[in-house]
The first five atom37 places (N, CA, C, CB, O) and aatype in JSON, in Angstrom:
{
  "aatype": [20, 20, 20, 20, 20, 20, 20, 20, 20, 20, 20, 20, 20, 20, 20, 20, 20, 20, 20, 20, 20, 20, 20, 20, 20, 20, 20, 20, 20, 20, 20, 20, 20, 20, 20, 20, 20, 20, 20, 20, 20, 20, 20, 20, 20, 20, 20, 20, 20, 20, 20, 20, 20, 20, 20, 20, 20, 20, 20, 20, 20, 20, 20, 20, 20, 20, 20, 20, 20, 20, 20, 20, 20, 20, 20, 20, 20, 20, 20, 20, 20, 20, 20, 20, 20, 20, 20, 20, 20, 20, 20, 20, 20, 20, 20],
  "atom_mask": [
    [1, 1, 1, 1, 1],
    [1, 1, 1, 1, 1],
    [1, 1, 1, 1, 1],
    [1, 1, 1, 1, 1],
    [1, 1, 1, 1, 1],
    [1, 1, 1, 1, 1],
    [1, 1, 1, 1, 1],
    [1, 1, 1, 1, 1],
    [1, 1, 1, 1, 1],
    [1, 1, 1, 1, 1],
    [1, 1, 1, 1, 1],
    [1, 1, 1, 1, 1],
    [1, 1, 1, 1, 1],
    [1, 1, 1, 1, 1],
    [1, 1, 1, 1, 1],
    [1, 1, 1, 1, 1],
    [1, 1, 1, 1, 1],
    [1, 1, 1, 1, 1],
    [1, 1, 1, 1, 1],
    [1, 1, 1, 1, 1],
    [1, 1, 1, 1, 1],
    [1, 1, 1, 1, 1],
    [1, 1, 1, 1, 1],
    [1, 1, 1, 1, 1],
    [1, 1, 1, 1, 1],
    [1, 1, 1, 1, 1],
    [1, 1, 1, 1, 1],
    [1, 1, 1, 1, 1],
    [1, 1, 1, 1, 1],
    [1, 1, 1, 1, 1],
    [1, 1, 1, 1, 1],
    [1, 1, 1, 1, 1],
    [1, 1, 1, 1, 1],
    [1, 1, 1, 1, 1],
    [1, 1, 1, 1, 1],
    [1, 1, 1, 1, 1],
    [1, 1, 1, 1, 1],
    [1, 1, 1, 1, 1],
    [1, 1, 1, 1, 1],
    [1, 1, 1, 1, 1],
    [1, 1, 1, 1, 1],
    [1, 1, 1, 1, 1],
    [1, 1, 1, 1, 1],
    [1, 1, 1, 1, 1],
    [1, 1, 1, 1, 1],
    [1, 1, 1, 1, 1],
    [1, 1, 1, 1, 1],
    [1, 1, 1, 1, 1],
    [1, 1, 1, 1, 1],
    [1, 1, 1, 1, 1],
    [1, 1, 1, 1, 1],
    [1, 1, 1, 1, 1],
    [1, 1, 1, 1, 1],
    [1, 1, 1, 1, 1],
    [1, 1, 1, 1, 1],
    [1, 1, 1, 1, 1],
    [1, 1, 1, 1, 1],
    [1, 1, 1, 1, 1],
    [1, 1, 1, 1, 1],
    [1, 1, 1, 1, 1],
    [1, 1, 1, 1, 1],
    [1, 1, 1, 1, 1],
    [1, 1, 1, 1, 1],
    [1, 1, 1, 1, 1],
    [1, 1, 1, 1, 1],
    [1, 1, 1, 1, 1],
    [1, 1, 1, 1, 1],
    [1, 1, 1, 1, 1],
    [1, 1, 1, 1, 1],
    [1, 1, 1, 1, 1],
    [1, 1, 1, 1, 1],
    [1, 1, 1, 1, 1],
    [1, 1, 1, 1, 1],
    [1, 1, 1, 1, 1],
    [1, 1, 1, 1, 1],
    [1, 1, 1, 1, 1],
    [1, 1, 1, 1, 1],
    [1, 1, 1, 1, 1],
    [1, 1, 1, 1, 1],
    [1, 1, 1, 1, 1],
    [1, 1, 1, 1, 1],
    [1, 1, 1, 1, 1],
    [1, 1, 1, 1, 1],
    [1, 1, 1, 1, 1],
    [1, 1, 1, 1, 1],
    [1, 1, 1, 1, 1],
    [1, 1, 1, 1, 1],
    [1, 1, 1, 1, 1],
    [1, 1, 1, 1, 1],
    [1, 1, 1, 1, 1],
    [1, 1, 1, 1, 1],
    [1, 1, 1, 1, 1],
    [1, 1, 1, 1, 1],
    [1, 1, 1, 1, 1],
    [1, 1, 1, 1, 1]
  ],
  "atom_positions": [
    [[15.14, 9.67, 10.26], [16.56, 10.03, 9.75], [16.64, 9.97, 8.03], [17.7, 8.86, 10.45], [17.07, 10.99, 7.48]],
    [[16.33, 9.05, 7.35], [16.67, 8.75, 6.23], [15.65, 10.08, 5.46], [16.41, 7.03, 5.93], [16.07, 10.83, 4.57]],
    [[14.35, 10.11, 6.02], [13.44, 10.84, 4.97], [14.13, 12.47, 5.45], [11.36, 10.53, 5.28], [13.98, 13.4, 4.65]],
    [[14.7, 12.66, 6.48], [15.39, 14.16, 6.44], [16.29, 14.34, 5.39], [16.21, 14.52, 7.71], [16.35, 15.35, 4.69]],
    [[17.17, 13.11, 5.25], [18.2, 13.3, 4.1], [17.62, 13.43, 2.7], [19.17, 12.11, 4.06], [18.36, 13.57, 1.73]],
    [[16.43, 13.39, 2.61], [15.85, 13.51, 0.93], [15.27, 14.82, 1.18], [14.53, 12.21, 0.23], [15.19, 15.53, 0.18]],
    [[14.91, 15.25, 2.1], [14.31, 16.74, 2.01], [15.45, 17.85, 2.56], [12.82, 16.85, 3.03], [15.9, 17.91, 3.71]],
    [[15.78, 18.68, 1.49], [16.85, 19.71, 1.79], [16.57, 20.66, 2.75], [17.2, 20.42, 0.69], [17.48, 21.01, 3.5]],
    [[15.32, 21.2, 2.84], [14.98, 22.24, 3.74], [14.26, 21.6, 4.66], [14.28, 23.36, 3.19], [13.17, 22.13, 4.9]],
    [[14.57, 20.51, 5.32], [13.75, 19.93, 6.39], [13.75, 20.81, 7.67], [14.27, 18.52, 6.72], [14.83, 21.18, 8.12]],
    [[12.71, 21.14, 8.23], [12.69, 22.23, 9.21], [11.82, 21.68, 10.4], [12.09, 23.65, 8.57], [11.38, 20.54, 10.56]],
    [[11.7, 22.69, 11.11], [10.52, 22.48, 12.55], [9.24, 22.07, 12.18], [10.16, 23.92, 13.43], [8.68, 21.19, 12.84]],
    [[8.63, 22.65, 11.1], [7.18, 22.14, 10.47], [7.29, 21.02, 9.98], [6.56, 22.91, 9.39], [6.39, 20.22, 10.21]],
    [[8.36, 20.62, 9.2], [8.29, 19.19, 8.72], [8.51, 18.4, 9.86], [9.31, 18.83, 7.62], [7.81, 17.39, 9.97]],
    [[9.47, 18.68, 10.85], [9.42, 17.7, 11.85], [7.99, 17.45, 12.87], [10.61, 18.08, 12.68], [7.63, 16.38, 13.37]],
    [[7.44, 18.57, 12.98], [5.95, 18.63, 13.67], [5.2, 17.48, 12.78], [5.08, 20.36, 13.52], [4.78, 16.39, 13.15]],
    [[5.18, 18.03, 11.59], [4.07, 16.81, 10.59], [4.57, 15.68, 10.6], [3.83, 17.0, 8.92], [3.76, 14.75, 10.56]],
    [[5.76, 15.4, 10.65], [6.25, 14.03, 10.54], [5.92, 13.33, 11.67], [7.65, 13.94, 10.32], [5.53, 12.17, 11.56]],
    [[6.02, 13.99, 13.0], [5.68, 13.51, 14.21], [4.11, 13.01, 14.62], [6.09, 14.54, 15.01], [3.75, 12.0, 15.22]],
    [[3.19, 14.36, 13.93], [1.81, 14.19, 13.71], [1.56, 12.77, 13.15], [1.3, 15.28, 12.77], [1.01, 11.82, 13.7]],
    [[2.07, 12.87, 11.96], [1.44, 11.6, 11.22], [1.85, 10.22, 11.93], [1.99, 11.53, 9.6], [1.0, 9.34, 12.02]],
    [[2.92, 10.07, 12.35], [3.0, 8.76, 13.21], [2.51, 8.71, 14.41], [4.19, 8.35, 13.43], [2.51, 7.62, 14.97]],
    [[2.03, 9.8, 15.03], [1.3, 9.87, 16.31], [0.07, 9.14, 15.75], [1.03, 11.47, 16.98], [-0.21, 8.04, 16.22]],
    [[-0.71, 9.7, 14.71], [-1.96, 9.47, 14.06], [-2.06, 7.83, 13.75], [-2.03, 10.42, 12.67], [-2.93, 7.04, 14.13]],
    [[-0.79, 7.56, 12.89], [-0.66, 6.0, 12.66], [-0.62, 5.08, 13.87], [0.62, 5.7, 11.92], [-1.21, 4.0, 13.79]],
    [[0.13, 5.47, 15.17], [0.07, 4.79, 16.26], [-1.44, 4.56, 16.91], [0.95, 5.47, 17.1], [-1.94, 3.44, 17.06]],
    [[-1.96, 5.59, 17.2], [-3.44, 5.53, 17.58], [-4.31, 4.8, 16.83], [-4.0, 6.73, 17.59], [-5.1, 4.0, 17.35]],
    [[-4.23, 5.02, 15.54], [-5.33, 4.22, 14.58], [-4.8, 2.46, 14.81], [-5.15, 4.87, 12.53], [-5.57, 1.51, 14.94]],
    [[-3.39, 2.42, 14.81], [-3.32, 1.02, 15.11], [-3.6, 0.38, 16.37], [-2.21, 0.66, 14.84], [-3.8, -0.83, 16.28]],
    [[-3.67, 0.99, 17.72], [-3.93, 0.65, 18.75], [-5.47, 0.64, 18.82], [-3.24, 1.37, 19.61], [-6.04, -0.02, 19.7]],
    [[-6.2, 1.4, 17.85], [-7.72, 1.15, 18.17], [-8.2, 0.11, 17.38], [-8.63, 2.35, 17.92], [-9.37, -0.28, 17.41]],
    [[-7.0, -0.5, 16.44], [-7.74, -1.7, 15.81], [-6.87, -2.83, 16.22], [-7.94, -1.62, 14.14], [-6.7, -3.69, 15.35]],
    [[-6.19, -3.02, 17.53], [-5.81, -3.99, 18.12], [-6.89, -4.72, 18.41], [-5.11, -3.72, 19.06], [-7.93, -4.25, 18.86]],
    [[-6.66, -6.04, 18.14], [-7.55, -7.29, 18.58], [-8.96, -7.17, 17.57], [-8.0, -7.18, 20.48], [-9.95, -7.89, 17.71]],
    [[-8.86, -6.38, 16.81], [-10.28, -6.48, 15.89], [-9.98, -7.07, 14.59], [-11.01, -4.98, 15.57], [-10.98, -7.59, 14.09]],
    [[-9.07, -7.15, 13.98], [-8.82, -7.88, 12.75], [-9.54, -9.36, 12.58], [-7.3, -8.04, 12.67], [-9.96, -9.83, 11.53]],
    [[-9.56, -9.88, 13.72], [-10.11, -11.27, 13.51], [-11.48, -11.24, 13.23], [-9.91, -12.15, 14.67], [-12.01, -11.94, 12.38]],
    [[-12.15, -10.26, 14.09], [-13.74, -10.21, 13.5], [-13.82, -9.76, 12.45], [-14.72, -9.48, 14.14], [-14.65, -10.27, 11.69]],
    [[-13.06, -8.73, 12.0], [-13.21, -8.24, 10.6], [-12.88, -9.0, 9.28], [-12.48, -7.16, 10.53], [-13.29, -8.74, 8.15]],
    [[-12.05, -10.01, 9.68], [-11.66, -10.86, 8.55], [-12.75, -11.91, 8.41], [-10.23, -11.52, 8.75], [-13.03, -12.32, 7.28]],
    [[-13.41, -12.4, 9.54], [-14.4, -13.18, 9.57], [-16.02, -12.62, 8.83], [-14.41, -13.46, 11.05], [-16.92, -13.3, 8.34]],
    [[-15.92, -11.36, 8.97], [-17.14, -10.68, 8.32], [-16.8, -10.54, 6.98], [-17.54, -9.28, 8.9], [-17.69, -10.8, 6.16]],
    [[-15.66, -10.18, 6.56], [-15.16, -9.73, 5.21], [-15.35, -10.97, 4.42], [-13.58, -9.19, 5.18], [-15.75, -10.94, 3.25]],
    [[-14.98, -12.36, 5.24], [-14.79, -13.63, 4.2], [-16.35, -13.99, 4.01], [-13.77, -15.12, 4.9], [-16.76, -14.51, 2.98]],
    [[-17.2, -13.65, 5.12], [-18.57, -13.81, 5.0], [-19.41, -13.17, 3.47], [-19.08, -13.08, 6.36], [-20.12, -13.65, 2.58]],
    [[-18.84, -11.84, 3.81], [-19.28, -10.88, 2.8], [-18.95, -11.47, 1.18], [-18.45, -9.39, 3.13], [-19.77, -11.68, 0.29]],
    [[-17.45, -11.67, 1.16], [-16.89, -11.9, 0.11], [-17.36, -13.42, -0.6], [-15.49, -11.72, 0.46], [-17.42, -13.62, -1.81]],
    [[-17.64, -14.32, 0.36], [-18.05, -15.51, -0.17], [-19.53, -15.72, -0.65], [-17.75, -16.42, 0.76], [-20.0, -16.71, -1.22]],
    [[-20.31, -14.23, -0.19], [-21.77, -14.31, -0.7], [-21.94, -13.68, -2.06], [-22.75, -13.59, 0.28], [-23.01, -13.51, -2.64]],
    [[-20.53, -13.3, -2.54], [-20.74, -12.08, -3.71], [-20.99, -13.22, -4.93], [-19.08, -10.78, -4.03], [-20.54, -14.36, -4.78]],
    [[-21.72, -12.86, -6.11], [-22.12, -13.52, -7.1], [-20.74, -13.38, -8.16], [-23.58, -12.96, -7.58], [-19.74, -12.85, -7.68]],
    [[-20.72, -13.76, -9.35], [-19.55, -13.41, -10.21], [-19.71, -11.91, -10.89], [-19.4, -14.58, -11.39], [-18.8, -11.25, -11.41]],
    [[-20.77, -11.64, -10.79], [-21.16, -10.12, -11.48], [-20.25, -8.95, -10.48], [-23.21, -9.75, -11.35], [-19.49, -8.06, -10.84]],
    [[-20.69, -9.37, -9.1], [-20.17, -8.45, -8.16], [-18.72, -8.73, -8.01], [-20.9, -8.52, -6.84], [-18.12, -7.71, -7.68]],
    [[-18.12, -9.53, -8.11], [-16.76, -10.13, -8.11], [-16.18, -9.45, -9.1], [-16.65, -11.62, -8.33], [-15.02, -9.08, -8.9]],
    [[-16.75, -9.16, -10.19], [-16.22, -8.77, -11.64], [-16.07, -7.3, -11.05], [-17.38, -9.03, -13.2], [-14.95, -6.85, -10.83]],
    [[-17.13, -6.63, -10.83], [-17.17, -5.08, -10.3], [-15.77, -4.9, -9.46], [-18.66, -4.75, -9.18], [-14.87, -4.09, -9.67]],
    [[-15.86, -5.78, -8.57], [-14.54, -5.72, -7.37], [-13.06, -5.76, -8.06], [-14.61, -7.23, -6.23], [-12.11, -4.99, -7.91]],
    [[-13.17, -6.85, -8.82], [-11.96, -6.7, -9.59], [-11.23, -5.48, -10.3], [-12.15, -7.44, -10.43], [-10.08, -5.05, -10.17]],
    [[-12.59, -4.96, -11.34], [-12.26, -3.84, -12.11], [-12.03, -2.69, -11.21], [-13.3, -3.55, -13.11], [-11.28, -1.84, -11.68]],
    [[-12.5, -2.46, -10.01], [-12.41, -1.46, -9.3], [-10.91, -1.33, -8.59], [-13.53, -1.54, -8.42], [-10.28, -0.3, -8.39]],
    [[-10.5, -2.87, -8.25], [-9.09, -2.73, -7.53], [-8.2, -2.02, -8.64], [-8.38, -4.32, -7.03], [-7.44, -1.14, -8.26]],
    [[-8.23, -2.3, -9.81], [-7.31, -1.81, -10.57], [-7.5, -0.13, -10.94], [-7.33, -2.73, -11.77], [-6.68, 0.79, -10.85]],
    [[-8.66, -0.14, -11.32], [-9.27, 1.33, -11.2], [-8.74, 2.78, -10.17], [-10.69, 0.98, -10.72], [-8.54, 3.97, -10.42]],
    [[-8.66, 2.05, -9.09], [-8.49, 2.79, -7.81], [-6.87, 2.54, -7.63], [-9.53, 2.16, -6.46], [-6.31, 3.43, -6.99]],
    [[-6.22, 1.7, -7.99], [-4.93, 1.46, -7.85], [-4.09, 2.43, -8.73], [-4.69, 0.07, -8.13], [-3.33, 3.29, -8.27]],
    [[-4.32, 2.19, -10.13], [-4.08, 3.26, -10.97], [-4.29, 4.71, -11.01], [-4.5, 2.98, -11.75], [-3.5, 5.5, -11.53]],
    [[-5.23, 4.98, -10.51], [-5.48, 6.28, -9.99], [-4.89, 7.05, -9.07], [-6.41, 6.3, -9.63], [-4.74, 8.28, -9.09]],
    [[-4.45, 6.0, -8.0], [-3.61, 6.62, -6.98], [-2.05, 6.47, -7.31], [-3.94, 5.96, -5.59], [-1.22, 7.18, -6.73]],
    [[-1.67, 5.45, -8.34], [-0.09, 5.02, -8.65], [-0.21, 5.15, -10.03], [0.5, 3.4, -8.17], [0.1, 4.09, -10.56]],
    [[-0.46, 5.8, -10.63], [-0.51, 5.73, -12.31], [0.95, 4.92, -13.08], [-0.57, 7.57, -12.93], [1.05, 4.46, -14.21]],
    [[2.02, 4.99, -11.91], [3.12, 4.43, -12.61], [3.06, 2.8, -12.43], [4.51, 5.07, -12.02], [3.76, 2.03, -13.09]],
    [[2.07, 2.38, -11.42], [1.81, 0.98, -11.53], [1.54, 0.32, -12.98], [0.67, 0.75, -10.7], [1.9, -0.85, -13.16]],
    [[0.92, 1.05, -13.99], [0.72, 0.37, -14.97], [1.78, -0.18, -15.78], [0.02, 0.98, -15.57], [1.63, -1.22, -16.42]],
    [[2.95, 0.56, -15.77], [4.46, 0.06, -16.14], [4.71, -1.45, -15.57], [5.67, 1.14, -15.42], [5.42, -2.24, -16.19]],
    [[4.09, -1.76, -14.38], [4.38, -3.12, -13.83], [3.25, -4.26, -13.95], [4.7, -2.94, -12.35], [3.46, -5.44, -13.69]],
    [[2.05, -3.74, -14.36], [1.05, -4.65, -14.36], [0.77, -4.96, -16.19], [-0.34, -3.93, -13.4], [-0.25, -4.49, -16.7]],
    [[1.39, -5.46, -16.73], [1.38, -5.41, -18.25], [0.53, -6.72, -18.73], [3.01, -5.41, -18.89], [0.25, -7.01, -19.89]],
    [[0.15, -7.57, -17.31], [-0.43, -8.97, -17.93], [-1.89, -8.83, -18.65], [-0.61, -10.13, -16.64], [-2.47, -7.8, -19.0]],
    [[-2.22, -9.87, -18.73], [-3.32, -10.12, -19.13], [-4.46, -9.62, -18.34], [-3.33, -11.31, -19.29], [-4.21, -9.41, -17.16]],
    [[-5.82, -9.34, -18.82], [-6.86, -9.18, -17.88], [-7.17, -10.37, -16.89], [-8.03, -8.88, -18.63], [-7.57, -10.28, -15.73]],
    [[-6.85, -11.59, -17.7], [-7.63, -12.67, -16.89], [-6.33, -12.93, -15.64], [-8.11, -14.32, -18.04], [-6.56, -13.53, -14.59]],
    [[-5.18, -12.43, -15.95], [-3.96, -12.48, -14.76], [-4.48, -11.37, -13.76], [-2.17, -12.03, -15.41], [-4.73, -11.67, -12.59]],
    [[-4.63, -10.23, -14.18], [-4.94, -8.87, -13.28], [-6.22, -9.41, -12.53], [-5.3, -7.26, -14.28], [-6.48, -8.9, -11.44]],
    [[-6.98, -10.32, -12.98], [-8.32, -10.5, -12.2], [-7.76, -11.28, -11.04], [-9.62, -11.35, -13.05], [-8.13, -11.01, -9.9]],
    [[-6.87, -12.23, -11.27], [-6.46, -13.38, -10.32], [-5.69, -12.82, -9.33], [-5.67, -14.53, -10.96], [-5.64, -13.29, -8.19]],
    [[-4.95, -11.63, -9.78], [-4.17, -11.0, -8.76], [-5.15, -10.28, -7.67], [-3.16, -9.96, -9.45], [-4.97, -10.24, -6.45]],
    [[-6.3, -9.66, -8.48], [-7.21, -8.95, -7.62], [-8.02, -9.75, -6.7], [-8.08, -8.2, -8.4], [-8.32, -9.35, -5.57]],
    [[-8.44, -11.16, -7.27], [-8.75, -12.08, -6.34], [-8.17, -12.42, -5.1], [-8.77, -12.95, -6.86], [-8.68, -12.49, -3.99]],
    [[-6.71, -12.68, -5.58], [-5.84, -12.89, -4.14], [-5.62, -11.87, -3.15], [-4.49, -13.25, -4.4], [-5.44, -12.1, -1.96]],
    [[-5.64, -10.49, -3.81], [-5.44, -9.22, -3.04], [-6.66, -9.25, -2.07], [-5.4, -7.83, -4.02], [-6.45, -9.41, -0.87]],
    [[-8.02, -9.09, -2.6], [-9.16, -9.18, -1.99], [-9.18, -10.38, -0.85], [-10.18, -9.33, -3.07], [-9.87, -10.17, 0.15]],
    [[-8.57, -11.47, -0.92], [-8.53, -12.61, -0.25], [-7.83, -12.48, 0.97], [-8.04, -13.58, -0.99], [-8.15, -12.81, 2.11]],
    [[-6.65, -11.87, 0.44], [-5.52, -11.24, 1.99], [-6.05, -10.52, 2.56], [-4.16, -10.42, 1.91], [-5.74, -10.55, 3.75]],
    [[-7.0, -9.59, 2.22], [-7.21, -8.37, 3.04], [-8.56, -8.59, 4.08], [-7.43, -7.05, 1.95], [-8.9, -7.68, 4.85]]
  ]
}
């Protein structure tokens, strides 16, 4: 309902699209039920096997991808490169 209030010309095509989106999100989440534990273990194994050069590439790619998708994010991440890499490491460790 809150999205409808933001779109002045909300119509049946919007409603169909919105329903389609959430049906697909639901389908994808149901398909992943029970799998995160296995994926987490595999990701931890991969991450622990990477050398410092590979980790540096991942750190840089995290921000390149993020800033490409959300350019306004550059206004919020004005820390030093070291701090940004620390944040990227924590982000990857949490995923």
